[in-house]
Amino acid sequence: MSKADEMQKGISDPVNEAMKAAVLRNFFTADGRLAQIPAQYKKKLIAMQHLVEKLEPGRRYTEKEINAFIQQFHDDYATIRREFIIHRYMSRDNDIYEMNPRDQWTKWEQV
């Protein structure tokens, strides 16, 4: 991957890395829970991506399983589950949730 490709994807961009680190530090507790869902769009995307990256790629989750996963990090599992779908981190078919390929995700680096 060329340096230009990396920059376009937001990889190795010190500004993006600093912003991501700040969001994770400011919105997540020491034990990894999301203290509050960020109101600012870009920060919310960073938080949602951080959570969805903890899921198992290729695994299919029932709604009950996805709710239990999200509740480890925040009590408002319905809102976060909806954000996962809206921003294409996951897709839902017959109440089965599955992570989408990264290239379908809403990219906070490009917001």
XYZ file of C-alpha atoms in Angstrom:
111
model
C 0.000 0.000 0.000
C 1.406 3.359 -1.005
C 1.696 6.301 1.375
C -1.079 8.063 -0.588
C -3.369 5.037 -0.137
C -2.575 4.972 3.568
C -3.388 8.652 3.935
C -6.659 8.259 2.027
C -7.704 5.435 4.351
C -6.666 7.406 7.411
C -3.896 4.967 8.331
C -0.740 6.490 9.841
C -2.312 9.932 9.931
C -1.092 11.490 13.197
C -4.099 13.830 13.415
C -6.571 10.947 13.042
C -4.613 8.781 15.469
C -4.595 11.589 18.053
C -8.321 12.167 17.650
C -9.096 8.460 17.989
C -6.934 8.206 21.115
C -8.659 11.249 22.628
C -12.137 9.842 21.957
C -11.237 6.461 23.447
C -9.701 8.163 26.489
C -12.591 10.601 27.007
C -15.587 8.366 26.312
C -14.492 4.954 27.607
C -13.921 4.072 31.252
C -10.821 2.277 32.519
C -12.728 -1.021 32.396
C -13.665 -0.482 28.742
C -17.284 0.617 29.110
C -18.654 3.444 26.986
C -19.416 6.192 29.518
C -21.715 8.015 27.107
C -22.483 7.925 23.410
C -20.730 10.918 21.838
C -23.079 13.523 20.350
C -20.578 14.695 17.731
C -20.931 12.542 14.602
C -17.238 11.830 14.019
C -16.620 10.932 17.673
C -19.686 8.685 17.686
C -18.343 6.832 14.646
C -14.990 6.320 16.369
C -16.742 4.881 19.440
C -19.019 2.624 17.363
C -16.099 1.329 15.293
C -14.123 0.628 18.472
C -16.997 -1.505 19.783
C -17.758 -3.365 16.561
C -14.082 -4.279 16.153
C -14.475 -6.423 19.283
C -16.947 -8.696 17.466
C -15.862 -11.913 15.806
C -15.588 -11.436 12.007
C -17.718 -13.908 10.079
C -19.770 -14.904 13.107
C -23.542 -14.587 12.918
C -25.232 -13.208 16.033
C -28.835 -13.473 17.140
C -30.434 -10.242 18.336
C -30.206 -11.542 21.907
C -26.470 -12.229 21.482
C -25.761 -8.810 19.961
C -27.726 -7.140 22.778
C -25.707 -9.060 25.400
C -22.451 -8.119 23.641
C -23.358 -4.417 23.588
C -24.563 -4.431 27.224
C -21.008 -5.296 28.292
C -20.102 -1.781 27.146
C -23.265 0.333 27.481
C -26.811 -0.104 28.776
C -28.502 1.431 25.711
C -28.013 -1.610 23.503
C -30.936 -0.703 21.199
C -29.396 2.632 20.178
C -25.946 1.154 19.637
C -27.350 -1.826 17.698
C -29.201 0.654 15.463
C -25.979 2.679 14.977
C -24.168 -0.515 13.901
C -26.789 -0.992 11.155
C -27.112 2.678 10.118
C -23.348 3.048 9.635
C -23.035 -0.324 7.862
C -20.783 -1.907 10.471
C -23.290 -4.758 10.537
C -26.188 -6.022 8.497
C -29.340 -7.709 9.743
C -31.321 -10.423 8.016
C -34.207 -12.181 9.803
C -32.936 -10.952 13.187
C -29.460 -12.377 12.522
C -26.637 -9.821 12.695
C -23.324 -10.126 10.901
C -20.367 -7.784 10.551
C -20.005 -6.222 7.104
C -16.638 -6.029 5.343
C -14.667 -2.939 6.443
C -14.976 -1.297 3.029
C -18.738 -0.921 3.648
C -18.319 0.824 7.015
C -18.921 4.556 7.383
C -15.368 5.909 7.647
C -14.928 8.425 10.442
C -11.593 9.452 8.911
C -13.473 10.835 5.895
C -16.143 12.748 7.826
